[in-house]
Each structure stands twice: as structure tokens, then as C-alpha cells.
Coordinates of C-alpha atoms in Angstrom, one line a residue:
X294 CA 0.3 0.1 0.3
X295 CA 1.4 3.2 -0.9
X296 CA 0.7 7.0 -0.9
X297 CA -0.6 9.4 -4.1
X298 CA 0.0 12.7 -4.2
X299 CA -2.8 14.6 -5.6
X300 CA -2.1 18.5 -7.9
X301 CA -5.2 20.7 -7.2
X302 CA -5.5 23.7 -9.6
X303 CA -3.5 25.6 -11.9
X304 CA -1.1 26.7 -9.0
X305 CA 0.1 23.1 -9.2
X306 CA -0.2 23.0 -5.0
X307 CA 0.0 18.7 -3.9
X308 CA -1.8 17.5 -0.8
X309 CA -1.5 14.0 0.6
X310 CA -4.2 11.7 -0.4
X311 CA -5.2 8.7 1.6
X312 CA -3.3 5.4 0.9
X313 CA -4.5 2.7 -2.0
X314 CA -4.0 -0.9 -2.5
X315 CA -1.6 -2.2 -5.1
X316 CA -4.0 -4.5 -6.2
X317 CA -3.1 -6.0 -9.4
X318 CA -0.7 -9.2 -9.4
X319 CA 2.6 -7.7 -11.2
X320 CA 2.7 -5.4 -8.2
X321 CA 2.1 -2.1 -10.0
X322 CA -0.2 0.4 -8.3
X323 CA -4.0 0.7 -9.3
X324 CA -4.1 4.3 -8.4
X325 CA -3.0 6.7 -11.7
X326 CA -3.1 10.3 -10.0
X327 CA 0.4 10.9 -10.1
X328 CA 2.2 7.8 -8.7
X329 CA 5.3 6.9 -11.3
X330 CA 5.4 3.0 -11.0
X331 CA 8.2 0.6 -12.7
X332 CA 8.5 -3.2 -11.7
X333 CA 6.0 -3.2 -8.8
X334 CA 8.1 -0.2 -7.4
X335 CA 6.2 2.7 -6.5
X336 CA 7.5 6.3 -7.3
X337 CA 6.1 9.4 -7.0
X338 CA 6.9 12.9 -9.1
X339 CA 9.6 14.2 -6.4
X340 CA 7.7 17.2 -5.3
X341 CA 5.7 16.0 -2.1
X342 CA 8.3 16.8 0.1
X343 CA 8.7 20.5 -0.7
X344 CA 5.1 21.0 -1.0
X345 CA 3.7 18.9 2.4
X346 CA 3.9 22.4 4.3
X347 CA 1.6 24.3 2.3
X348 CA -1.6 25.6 4.5
X349 CA -4.3 25.0 1.6
X350 CA -7.1 26.6 4.0
X351 CA -4.7 29.7 4.0
X352 CA -4.5 29.3 0.3
X353 CA -8.6 29.0 -0.1
X354 CA -9.4 31.7 2.5
X355 CA -9.7 34.7 0.0
X356 CA -11.6 32.4 -3.0
X357 CA -15.3 32.9 -3.4
X358 CA -17.7 30.4 -1.7
X359 CA -18.1 29.0 -5.5
X360 CA -14.4 28.4 -5.8
X361 CA -14.2 27.2 -2.2
X362 CA -17.2 24.1 -2.5
X363 CA -15.9 23.2 -6.1
X364 CA -12.0 22.8 -4.3
X365 CA -13.7 21.0 -1.6
X366 CA -16.0 18.6 -4.3
X367 CA -12.6 17.6 -5.9
X368 CA -10.8 16.9 -2.7
X369 CA -13.4 14.6 -1.5
X370 CA -13.6 12.9 -5.4
X371 CA -10.2 12.1 -5.1
X372 CA -10.4 11.1 -1.5
X373 CA -13.1 8.5 -2.3
X374 CA -10.8 7.4 -5.4
X375 CA -7.6 6.8 -3.9
X376 CA -9.5 5.1 -0.1
X377 CA -8.4 1.7 0.9
X378 CA -11.2 -0.8 -0.2
X379 CA -10.6 -2.4 3.0
X380 CA -11.5 0.2 5.2
X381 CA -13.4 2.9 3.4
X382 CA -14.2 6.3 4.5
X383 CA -17.1 6.6 7.1
X384 CA -20.3 7.6 5.5
X385 CA -21.3 9.4 8.2
X386 CA -17.8 11.5 8.0
X387 CA -18.4 12.0 4.7
X388 CA -21.7 13.6 5.6
X389 CA -20.5 15.8 8.7
X390 CA -18.1 17.1 5.6
X391 CA -20.6 18.1 3.2
X392 CA -22.6 20.0 5.9
X393 CA -19.9 22.0 6.9
X394 CA -19.3 23.1 3.2
X395 CA -22.6 24.3 2.8
X396 CA -22.7 25.6 5.8
X397 CA -19.4 27.7 5.1
X398 CA -20.6 28.4 1.6
X399 CA -24.1 29.3 3.3
X400 CA -22.6 31.8 5.6
X401 CA -20.6 33.4 2.4
X402 CA -23.6 34.3 0.2
X403 CA -25.7 35.7 3.1
X404 CA -23.2 37.9 3.7
X405 CA -22.8 38.9 -0.1
X406 CA -26.5 39.5 0.2
X407 CA -26.4 41.9 3.6
X408 CA -23.5 43.5 1.8
X409 CA -25.5 44.0 -1.2
X410 CA -28.9 45.3 1.0
X411 CA -27.1 47.3 3.2
X412 CA -25.5 49.8 -0.1
X413 CA -29.0 49.9 -1.4
X414 CA -30.1 51.2 1.6
X415 CA -27.6 53.5 1.6
X416 CA -28.1 54.8 -1.3
X417 CA -31.7 55.1 -0.9
X418 CA -31.3 57.3 2.3
X419 CA -28.8 59.6 -0.2
X420 CA -32.0 60.2 -2.4
X421 CA -34.1 61.0 0.4
X422 CA -31.5 63.5 2.0
X423 CA -30.9 65.0 -1.3
X424 CA -34.8 65.8 -1.7
X425 CA -34.4 68.2 1.4
X426 CA -32.3 70.4 0.2
X427 CA -33.7 73.6 0.5
X428 CA -36.1 72.6 3.3
X429 CA -35.9 73.9 6.8
X430 CA -35.5 71.2 9.6
X431 CA -35.2 70.9 12.8
X432 CA -31.8 68.9 14.8
X433 CA -30.2 68.9 17.5
X434 CA -28.4 72.3 18.4
X435 CA -28.9 75.4 20.7
X436 CA -29.1 78.4 18.7
X437 CA -32.1 80.7 17.9
X438 CA -31.3 83.6 15.4
X439 CA -33.4 86.7 16.1
X440 CA -33.6 88.7 12.7
X441 CA -36.5 91.4 12.0
X442 CA -37.9 90.6 15.3
X443 CA -38.7 87.4 14.3
X444 CA -37.0 84.5 15.9
X445 CA -36.5 81.2 14.2
X446 CA -38.4 78.0 15.0
X447 CA -36.7 75.5 17.6
X448 CA -37.6 72.6 19.4
X449 CA -37.1 70.0 22.1
X450 CA -36.9 66.1 21.7
X451 CA -38.7 64.3 24.5
X452 CA -38.0 61.0 25.6
X453 CA -41.1 60.5 27.5
X454 CA -43.7 62.7 28.4
X455 CA -43.1 65.2 30.9
X456 CA -45.3 67.5 33.5
X457 CA -43.2 70.6 33.8
X458 CA -41.5 71.3 30.5
X459 CA -39.1 74.4 30.9
X460 CA -37.0 76.5 28.1
X461 CA -35.1 78.7 29.1
X462 CA -33.4 81.6 26.8
X463 CA -30.0 83.4 27.2
X464 CA -28.6 86.4 25.2
X465 CA -24.8 86.4 23.5
X466 CA -23.9 87.5 26.8
X467 CA -25.3 84.7 28.8
X468 CA -27.5 86.3 30.6
X469 CA -31.2 84.9 30.5
X470 CA -33.7 87.1 29.1
X471 CA -36.9 85.1 29.2
X472 CA -38.4 81.9 30.4
X473 CA -41.4 79.9 28.8
X474 CA -43.2 77.5 31.1
X475 CA -44.3 74.7 28.2
X476 CA -46.0 72.5 30.7
X477 CA -47.0 69.0 30.5
X478 CA -46.0 67.8 26.8
X479 CA -46.2 64.4 25.0
X480 CA -43.1 62.6 24.2
X481 CA -41.5 63.4 20.9
X482 CA -40.3 66.2 18.7
X483 CA -41.9 69.3 20.6
X484 CA -41.5 72.3 18.2
X485 CA -41.7 76.0 19.4
X486 CA -42.3 79.1 17.7
X487 CA -41.0 81.6 20.1
X488 CA -42.1 85.9 20.0
X489 CA -38.5 87.2 20.9
X490 CA -39.3 89.3 24.4
X491 CA -37.7 89.3 27.4
X492 CA -39.3 88.3 31.0
X493 CA -40.9 91.9 30.8
X494 CA -42.7 92.0 27.7
X495 CA -40.0 94.0 25.9
X496 CA -39.0 93.4 22.6
X497 CA -35.1 91.9 22.4
X498 CA -32.9 92.9 20.1
X499 CA -32.0 90.9 16.6
X500 CA -28.9 88.4 17.0
X501 CA -28.3 84.9 17.8
X502 CA -29.6 83.7 21.4
X503 CA -29.1 79.9 22.8
X504 CA -31.9 77.7 24.3
X505 CA -31.6 75.1 27.0
X506 CA -34.7 72.7 28.1
X507 CA -35.2 71.1 31.4
X508 CA -38.2 69.0 33.6
X509 CA -38.3 67.1 36.8
X510 CA -39.9 63.8 37.6
X511 CA -42.0 63.3 40.6
X512 CA -39.3 62.5 42.5
X513 CA -37.6 65.6 41.8
X514 CA -34.4 64.7 39.4
X515 CA -33.8 66.9 36.8
X516 CA -33.2 66.4 33.6
X517 CA -31.9 68.4 30.3
X518 CA -33.7 67.0 27.0
X519 CA -31.8 67.5 23.6
X520 CA -32.8 70.9 22.3
X521 CA -33.0 71.6 18.5
X522 CA -32.9 74.1 16.1
X523 CA -34.3 74.8 12.8
X524 CA -31.5 75.6 9.8
X525 CA -32.0 74.9 6.3
X526 CA -30.7 72.2 4.4
X527 CA -27.7 73.6 1.7
X528 CA -26.2 69.7 0.8
X529 CA -25.6 66.6 1.6
X530 CA -22.0 64.9 1.9
X531 CA -21.4 61.6 2.3
X532 CA -19.8 60.8 6.4
X533 CA -17.0 58.7 7.0
X534 CA -19.4 56.1 8.1
X535 CA -21.3 56.2 4.1
X536 CA -24.3 57.3 5.8
X537 CA -25.8 61.1 4.3
X538 CA -25.0 63.8 5.9
X539 CA -27.0 67.5 6.1
X540 CA -24.6 70.5 5.4
X541 CA -26.8 73.0 7.3
X542 CA -27.5 76.7 6.6
X543 CA -26.0 77.4 10.3
X544 CA -23.0 75.7 9.5
X545 CA -23.3 72.5 11.3
X546 CA -23.9 69.1 9.5
X547 CA -25.9 66.3 11.1
X548 CA -26.4 62.7 9.7
X549 CA -30.0 62.1 8.1
X550 CA -31.2 60.1 11.3
X551 CA -30.9 63.1 13.4
X552 CA -33.5 65.2 11.6
X553 CA -36.1 65.5 13.9
X554 CA -38.7 67.7 11.8
X555 CA -38.7 69.0 8.1
X556 CA -41.2 72.0 7.2
X557 CA -41.2 74.7 4.3
X558 CA -39.3 77.9 5.4
X559 CA -42.8 79.2 7.1
X560 CA -44.1 77.6 9.4
X561 CA -46.5 77.2 12.2
X562 CA -45.6 75.3 15.2
X563 CA -48.5 74.2 17.6
X564 CA -46.6 74.8 20.4
X565 CA -47.0 78.1 22.9
X566 CA -44.9 81.3 22.3
X567 CA -43.7 82.9 24.9
X568 CA -45.8 85.7 24.8
X569 CA -48.9 83.6 26.5
X570 CA -46.6 80.8 28.1
X571 CA -43.9 82.7 29.9
X572 CA -43.5 84.2 33.1
X573 CA -42.1 87.1 34.9

């Protein structure tokens, strides 16, 4: 009984296959997979020693799922052709090997499908984001520009309903100029239209004001929810993670998923303005 070496693919990679019997009467080998025999003496091509250390698994790691499956089946057929007839391969082991290669192939195909789906979703988001160019949006921010006596809309993002939402407005010097008692509000995006006046009802000058929001729960613990500023979408860019980003007129760039509200240049908010909700 001798061993044979099988050459796989065009690269000439040689792997050792199972032993096979010399069944003929003159002692010649019944296998023909690369062994050279003369007068019953089995010989090899002389290259097995140099190639026996090749890591076949490593060389196959960069191939496609189809190539990997084809190579595996070739190896399996070669193994069956050169098995010892008196001790054949266990059928349960062969079934297990087939199941393993099918699992690997299935995972590779699933990864390919998911990658394609992710690319399609990203492309769809970029198209949707491009449709926002020219629109006004509410996105995370704390600035409220006042121009010609009118303030830009703003908002607050609430993760749960609250009973005592308060908005604090400060001028460029950091001085509190107004406090808006918004009262009970439901969870979600709460938009506001604010008439720019101070606590005494006096008209505030043009400029950029900052806002902060707060509320307390039933135990008296205070929270600061996310505030939202309005700005116009100027353009759309591709961010480092591949998702679309919106370049806003206030100089910031926000992710498409961070947009809390979309509205035209003139908006009517259902929220309470400071003229009816602020207190001295």
C-alpha cells in the first residue's frame, strides 16, 4: 500500500491523499493520480516533500464561496477514489464534511446578500436626503437666530411625556432673558415658535440666542432633554461611515437620522409662544 499526491488547480499545490492498495498481480499501483511505478516499485513525482507544508486552508480563504465548494468536492472525490477498499471512509464523516462546507458556503452567500442590501439602503437614504435640499429642518442644536424681530423655530426632543417642561433663553452674553414654561408635553419632537421678548414683554434685539430645556420627574430629579435648532439644508455629503450627512445653513452637519422635523421656510408650530406661556 502506497500514498499518492494530488495536484489541485493551476497553481500546482500538492496535497497528500489517502493510501491505496497495489491490487494488480505484478505489483503495479492501481491508482494513477500522479504516482510513477516501474516493476512493482511505486515512485512519486518528487515534489511532495517541498509542498507538504503548504497551508491549503489559508490559500482558499480568499476564494469565493463557489470556488471553495468546488475545491472541496474535488478533494472529496479524490479521497474516495484513493481510499483503502478494505477500510473505506466512514459515511457519517463524509456527511458531516458536506454539511460543514454547505454551512460555510451559505454564510458567505448571506454576507454577500447583506452587503448588497446595506448598499441599497444607503443609496436610498442618500436619495431621500437630497430631496431635503432647500427645506428647513429641526436638528440637534441650541441656537435661535432673531432677525427683523422674528425668531427662528426651535424644539425639544423628549424621550417620555413630561409635566413641567421649561425652556431657558439666554443672550450672547449668557444672561437669561426669558423663561418659557411649556408645561405638560408628550414624548417626541416638541416644536416652538417664540416671540423674541424678555420676561417683562419687551422686544429683544436681533442676534443669536441660546436655549436649554429642563424638567423634573415625580421624585424631583432634574433632566435636560435635547434641544433642536432650525436651519436650511444646503447640501448633502457622504460621511465617514457611509451614511448621508446634511450640511445646514447654521454651519453644522448632522446625520440624516438626526433630523427631528422637516418644514417649509414658513412654519406654524402648535406649541405655545413666549407671549402666552412665559412668566416673570
